[in-house]
Short mmCIF file of C-alpha atoms in Angstrom, two decimals:
data_model
loop_
_atom_site.label_atom_id
_atom_site.label_comp_id
_atom_site.label_asym_id
_atom_site.label_seq_id
_atom_site.Cartn_x
_atom_site.Cartn_y
_atom_site.Cartn_z
CA MET A 1 67.73 -62.50 7.89
CA ILE A 2 68.38 -66.08 7.19
CA ARG A 3 70.43 -67.65 10.07
CA SER A 4 68.96 -71.18 9.83
CA LEU A 5 67.76 -73.85 7.61
CA SER A 6 64.11 -72.89 8.06
CA ALA A 7 64.15 -69.73 6.15
CA LEU A 8 65.99 -71.53 3.38
CA VAL A 9 63.58 -74.40 2.98
CA ILE A 10 60.39 -72.39 3.60
CA SER A 11 61.34 -70.42 0.44
CA LEU A 12 60.44 -73.63 -1.47
CA TRP A 13 56.74 -73.39 -0.62
CA VAL A 14 55.78 -69.73 -1.31
CA LEU A 15 54.32 -69.09 -4.68
CA GLY A 16 54.86 -72.78 -5.57
CA PRO A 17 53.01 -75.08 -8.02
CA PRO A 18 50.47 -77.62 -6.89
CA LEU A 19 52.76 -80.74 -6.89
CA LEU A 20 54.15 -80.62 -3.37
CA ARG A 21 53.75 -76.85 -3.59
CA ALA A 22 57.39 -76.75 -4.16
CA GLU A 23 59.37 -73.80 -5.60
CA PRO A 24 63.11 -74.35 -5.41
CA VAL A 25 65.82 -71.65 -5.32
CA GLU A 26 68.97 -71.56 -7.45
CA VAL A 27 71.97 -70.16 -5.53
CA ARG A 28 75.62 -69.49 -6.22
CA PRO A 29 77.46 -69.47 -3.03
CA VAL A 30 79.31 -66.39 -1.83
CA ALA A 31 82.98 -66.99 -2.40
CA TYR A 32 85.39 -66.49 0.57
CA GLN A 33 88.11 -64.02 -0.54
CA GLY A 34 91.65 -64.75 0.23
CA LEU A 35 91.12 -67.43 2.76
CA GLU A 36 94.00 -68.36 5.05
CA VAL A 37 93.23 -71.80 6.52
CA LYS A 38 95.52 -72.68 9.44
CA PRO A 39 96.04 -76.01 11.23
CA VAL A 40 92.87 -77.63 12.62
CA THR A 41 92.29 -77.47 16.35
CA ALA A 42 91.14 -80.53 18.25
CA THR A 43 88.35 -78.73 20.37
CA VAL A 44 86.27 -75.66 20.01
CA ARG A 45 84.03 -73.60 22.27
CA PHE A 46 81.11 -71.81 20.60
CA GLU A 47 80.25 -68.27 21.63
CA LYS A 48 77.17 -66.35 20.64
CA ARG A 49 77.35 -62.74 19.40
CA ALA A 50 74.43 -60.45 19.57
CA ALA A 51 73.37 -58.47 16.56
CA ARG A 52 74.45 -54.80 16.42
CA GLN A 53 73.08 -51.84 14.55
CA GLY A 54 75.11 -51.35 11.38
CA ASP A 55 75.96 -55.10 10.87
CA ARG A 56 75.98 -56.19 7.25
CA VAL A 57 75.32 -59.63 5.82
CA ASP A 58 75.87 -60.71 2.10
CA GLN A 59 73.97 -63.86 1.31
CA SER A 60 73.41 -66.21 -1.65
CA MET A 61 70.78 -68.97 -1.51
CA ARG A 62 69.75 -71.76 -3.76
CA VAL A 63 66.92 -74.34 -3.50
CA ALA A 64 66.33 -76.92 -6.22
CA LEU A 65 63.83 -79.66 -6.54
CA SER A 66 63.21 -82.23 -9.16
CA LEU A 67 60.15 -84.46 -8.93
CA SER A 68 58.78 -87.47 -10.79
CA SER A 69 55.17 -88.57 -10.11
CA SER A 70 53.09 -91.47 -11.28
CA THR A 71 49.39 -92.31 -10.67
CA ARG A 72 47.89 -95.77 -10.83
CA GLN A 73 44.38 -97.04 -10.54
CA GLY A 74 44.51 -100.65 -9.91
CA GLU A 75 47.10 -102.12 -12.29
CA GLN A 76 46.69 -99.31 -14.83
CA ALA A 77 49.03 -96.30 -14.99
CA THR A 78 46.73 -93.22 -15.55
CA LYS A 79 49.17 -90.31 -15.32
CA SER A 80 52.79 -89.37 -14.92
CA ALA A 81 54.75 -86.07 -14.77
CA GLU A 82 58.26 -84.71 -14.53
CA ARG A 83 58.82 -81.36 -12.77
CA LYS A 84 61.87 -79.28 -11.92
CA ARG A 85 62.01 -76.02 -9.90
CA GLU A 86 65.02 -73.82 -9.01
CA ARG A 87 65.26 -70.65 -7.26
CA TYR A 88 68.11 -68.33 -6.66
CA GLN A 89 68.61 -65.24 -4.64
CA GLN A 90 71.53 -62.97 -3.74
CA ARG A 91 71.01 -60.11 -1.27
CA THR A 92 72.66 -57.68 1.19
CA LEU A 93 71.12 -56.89 4.59
CA LEU A 94 72.00 -53.93 6.87
CA VAL A 95 70.70 -54.02 10.50
CA ASP A 96 68.85 -50.87 11.44
CA GLU A 97 67.40 -51.74 14.77
CA VAL A 98 68.32 -54.22 17.58
CA THR A 99 66.32 -55.17 20.68
CA GLU A 100 67.93 -57.26 23.36
CA GLY A 101 70.55 -58.41 20.86
CA GLN A 102 68.01 -59.50 18.28
CA ALA A 103 67.83 -57.72 14.90
CA MET A 104 64.26 -56.43 14.58
CA ALA A 105 64.58 -54.12 11.65
CA VAL A 106 66.77 -54.32 8.42
CA ARG A 107 67.23 -52.89 5.01
CA VAL A 108 67.62 -55.56 2.29
CA ARG A 109 68.65 -55.03 -1.17
CA PHE A 110 68.05 -57.92 -3.72
CA GLN A 111 70.91 -58.10 -6.32
CA GLN A 112 69.36 -61.25 -7.82
CA SER A 113 66.10 -63.11 -7.32
CA GLN A 114 64.65 -65.55 -9.80
CA ARG A 115 62.93 -68.89 -10.27
CA ALA A 116 63.02 -71.40 -13.01
CA ILE A 117 60.32 -73.99 -13.83
CA ASP A 118 61.26 -77.02 -15.85
CA ASP A 119 63.07 -75.95 -18.92
CA ALA A 120 61.61 -72.43 -19.26
CA GLU A 121 63.66 -69.29 -19.10
CA PRO A 122 64.13 -68.09 -15.51
CA GLU A 123 61.57 -65.60 -14.23
CA VAL A 124 63.24 -62.63 -12.75
CA HIS A 125 61.35 -61.38 -9.63
CA PRO A 126 60.31 -57.67 -9.50
CA ILE A 127 62.36 -57.07 -6.33
CA VAL A 128 65.67 -57.25 -8.11
CA GLY A 129 67.62 -54.08 -7.85
CA LYS A 130 65.29 -52.72 -5.22
CA THR A 131 65.79 -52.08 -1.49
CA TYR A 132 63.13 -52.76 1.21
CA SER A 133 62.84 -51.81 4.76
CA CYS A 134 61.64 -54.71 6.92
CA ARG A 135 60.50 -54.60 10.54
CA ARG A 136 59.20 -57.28 13.01
CA THR A 137 56.89 -55.56 15.49
CA SER A 138 56.02 -56.66 18.97
CA ASP A 139 52.80 -58.35 17.82
CA GLY A 140 54.86 -60.65 15.56
CA LEU A 141 53.80 -59.05 12.30
CA LEU A 142 56.43 -58.27 9.58
CA HIS A 143 56.07 -54.69 7.98
CA VAL A 144 57.59 -54.16 4.55
CA THR A 145 58.05 -50.91 2.67
CA ARG A 146 60.03 -49.82 -0.31
CA ASP A 147 63.08 -47.69 0.16
CA ASP A 148 61.03 -44.55 -0.53
CA GLY A 149 58.52 -45.39 2.06
CA SER A 150 55.80 -46.65 -0.26
CA LEU A 151 54.08 -49.93 0.11
CA PRO A 152 55.15 -52.86 -2.21
CA ASN A 153 52.67 -54.48 -4.46
CA PRO A 154 51.26 -57.93 -3.34
CA GLU A 155 53.85 -59.84 -5.49
CA GLU A 156 56.75 -57.97 -4.02
CA PHE A 157 55.39 -58.27 -0.42
CA ALA A 158 55.03 -62.12 -0.85
CA ILE A 159 58.58 -62.63 -2.08
CA VAL A 160 60.17 -60.19 0.35
CA SER A 161 58.21 -61.37 3.41
CA GLU A 162 59.11 -65.13 2.84
CA SER A 163 62.74 -64.16 2.35
CA MET A 164 62.70 -62.31 5.71
CA GLU A 165 60.63 -64.88 7.53
CA SER A 166 63.26 -65.39 10.26
CA LEU A 167 63.71 -61.65 11.01
CA GLY A 168 63.12 -60.85 14.74
CA LYS A 169 62.98 -64.59 15.64
CA PRO A 170 65.38 -66.61 17.74
CA ASN A 171 68.06 -68.50 16.01
CA PRO A 172 67.67 -72.21 17.30
CA LEU A 173 70.98 -73.36 15.89
CA ALA A 174 72.81 -70.53 17.63
CA GLU A 175 71.00 -71.14 20.89
CA PHE A 176 71.81 -74.88 20.71
CA PHE A 177 75.55 -74.34 20.20
CA ALA A 178 76.14 -71.25 22.42
CA GLY A 179 78.53 -72.16 25.22
CA ARG A 180 79.14 -75.76 24.01
CA ILE A 181 82.54 -77.42 23.74
CA LEU A 182 82.99 -80.05 21.02
CA SER A 183 85.89 -82.11 19.83
CA VAL A 184 86.61 -83.07 16.25
CA GLY A 185 84.85 -86.34 15.40
CA GLU A 186 82.20 -85.71 18.07
CA LYS A 187 78.60 -86.25 17.08
CA VAL A 188 75.73 -84.20 18.40
CA GLU A 189 71.98 -84.96 18.14
CA LEU A 190 69.77 -81.96 17.89
CA PRO A 191 66.41 -82.22 19.68
CA THR A 192 63.65 -83.00 17.18
CA GLU A 193 61.80 -79.75 18.03
CA VAL A 194 64.92 -77.81 17.15
CA GLY A 195 65.31 -79.88 13.97
CA ASP A 196 61.66 -79.16 13.04
CA THR A 197 62.29 -75.42 13.41
CA LEU A 198 65.45 -75.61 11.33
CA LEU A 199 63.91 -77.65 8.64
CA GLY A 200 60.94 -75.35 8.43
CA SER A 201 58.62 -75.67 5.38
CA GLY A 202 55.36 -75.56 7.28
CA GLY A 203 55.22 -79.34 7.58
CA TYR A 204 55.46 -80.04 3.83
CA LEU A 205 58.84 -81.80 4.53
CA GLY A 206 57.37 -83.75 7.43
CA LYS A 207 58.54 -84.01 11.00
CA VAL A 208 62.21 -84.46 11.80
CA SER A 209 63.05 -87.91 13.22
CA ARG A 210 66.86 -87.52 13.17
CA PHE A 211 69.08 -84.45 12.97
CA GLU A 212 72.73 -85.34 13.53
CA LEU A 213 75.84 -83.25 13.18
CA THR A 214 79.38 -84.52 13.30
CA LEU A 215 82.31 -82.07 13.82
CA LEU A 216 84.65 -82.58 10.96
CA GLU A 217 87.24 -79.85 11.57
CA VAL A 218 87.85 -76.44 13.01
CA SER A 219 89.95 -74.01 10.95
CA GLN A 220 91.28 -70.55 11.62
CA ARG A 221 90.27 -68.34 8.69
CA ARG A 222 90.71 -64.63 8.07
CA GLU A 223 87.14 -64.02 9.34
CA GLY A 224 87.54 -66.23 12.47
CA ARG A 225 87.30 -69.71 13.67
CA VAL A 226 85.03 -71.85 11.46
CA ALA A 227 83.65 -75.22 12.60
CA ARG A 228 82.70 -77.55 9.66
CA PHE A 229 80.15 -80.31 10.24
CA SER A 230 78.71 -83.16 8.40
CA VAL A 231 74.91 -83.25 8.53
CA ASP A 232 72.42 -86.01 8.33
CA ILE A 233 68.72 -85.17 8.43
CA GLU A 234 65.70 -87.52 8.23
CA SER A 235 62.08 -86.60 8.40
CA GLN A 236 58.79 -88.49 8.09
CA GLY A 237 55.28 -87.48 7.26
CA LYS A 238 53.03 -86.35 10.16
CA GLU A 239 50.12 -88.48 11.39
CA GLY A 240 50.85 -91.45 9.24
CA ALA A 241 51.40 -89.62 6.02
CA GLN A 242 53.56 -91.49 3.57
CA LEU A 243 56.44 -89.06 3.25
CA ARG A 244 60.14 -89.60 3.79
CA LEU A 245 63.12 -87.23 3.37
CA ALA A 246 66.74 -87.97 3.90
CA ILE A 247 69.28 -85.22 3.13
CA SER A 248 72.97 -84.94 4.02
CA GLY A 249 75.93 -82.58 3.30
CA THR A 250 77.90 -80.03 5.17
CA LEU A 251 77.40 -77.00 7.50
CA GLU A 252 79.86 -74.29 8.57
CA ILE A 253 79.33 -72.31 11.69
CA ASP A 254 81.41 -69.33 12.95
CA ALA A 255 82.57 -70.62 16.36
CA ASP A 256 82.98 -67.00 17.59
CA THR A 257 79.40 -65.93 16.87
CA CYS A 258 77.30 -69.12 16.16
CA ARG A 259 76.42 -67.63 12.83
CA THR A 260 75.90 -69.93 9.87
CA ARG A 261 78.38 -69.33 7.09
CA GLN A 262 77.64 -72.01 4.65
CA VAL A 263 75.12 -74.86 4.01
CA ASP A 264 75.24 -77.42 1.34
CA LEU A 265 72.63 -80.31 1.66
CA SER A 266 70.94 -82.62 -0.84
CA GLY A 267 69.08 -85.89 -0.80
CA PRO A 268 66.08 -87.87 -1.97
CA LEU A 269 62.43 -87.59 -0.93
CA ALA A 270 59.54 -89.91 -1.51
CA MET A 271 55.82 -89.63 -0.77
CA ALA A 272 52.59 -91.47 -1.67
CA LYS A 273 48.98 -90.57 -1.38
CA THR A 274 45.81 -92.37 -2.09
CA THR A 275 42.46 -90.81 -3.28
CA GLY A 276 39.08 -92.23 -3.92
CA SER A 277 37.19 -95.06 -2.44
CA TYR A 278 38.56 -98.60 -2.06
CA SER A 279 37.28 -99.86 -5.36
CA GLN A 280 38.30 -96.70 -7.30
CA ALA A 281 41.40 -95.86 -5.30
CA ARG A 282 44.10 -93.96 -7.09
CA ILE A 283 47.65 -94.16 -5.78
CA THR A 284 50.11 -91.32 -6.65
CA GLN A 285 53.83 -91.84 -5.95
CA ILE A 286 56.20 -89.04 -5.96
CA ARG A 287 60.01 -89.21 -5.91
CA GLY A 288 62.50 -86.53 -6.16
CA GLN A 289 65.74 -84.89 -5.19
CA LEU A 290 66.06 -81.85 -3.01
CA SER A 291 69.14 -79.57 -2.63
CA VAL A 292 69.65 -76.58 -0.47
CA ALA A 293 72.64 -74.22 -0.42
CA MET A 294 73.42 -71.05 1.34
CA SER A 295 76.50 -68.97 1.93
CA ALA A 296 77.06 -65.72 3.88
CA THR A 297 79.72 -63.29 4.68
CA TYR A 298 79.43 -60.94 7.69
CA THR A 299 80.76 -57.46 8.16
CA GLU A 300 80.52 -56.24 11.71
CA ARG A 301 79.90 -52.63 12.60
#
């Protein structure tokens, strides 16, 4: 169940191509139906709600990445490439089992799941229209079966398991906000270790150097109090790697539950790598644009 940025971004890297091993996601946000936005409040206290058996989440997710690479040896350009990747997924989750307030088992049905590479027709994943039972066991392993109890094939398992990567794990964003009181206009700096967990991607997007949120407004909607933040994230390559990412956008959190309702982030990334000996060194520079979007609606038991 995606409740943080990590599960969104990590979906870039599973089954991805060699260049940055990136595989973006194309997403249409879930539309809020009949919203009634009331006047903004000046302060808000965040409360965390434990998961319950029977809870339902409807989610849409999109990750898109465009990359431009060029390789030079000395003063001579030897190679260049343009790549685009998009991935889109829409799904519904039903919580089947809860342990100490944490959802450990769910059923997930995929209404849509596809990826597009460059200008080719989108590839529809074999999980579309199917329901899977997913369970995180005490040893940390994720078990996935089809709705009829049979085992999925390797391709199905790879897609479902990366989609359910956060199942049974703590939600670092909810833990950070639970019990906090913020005022509109106030900025909060997330600890870098929390930012690294939220960014995810197994280190491909570097280590977070800044993760800053600014509370823009708090509105009373039909589904509850929603806090809207501006987001600024910067990351750099680990151990001297020449990688830099800067993304910004907005984040909406349900103040009564600390659940993420909407994410809309985008920004540039750049990296460089050198191969070969000093006299034959080849320098590859990669520049691109990353965008991440997610929206969710929650139906409580």
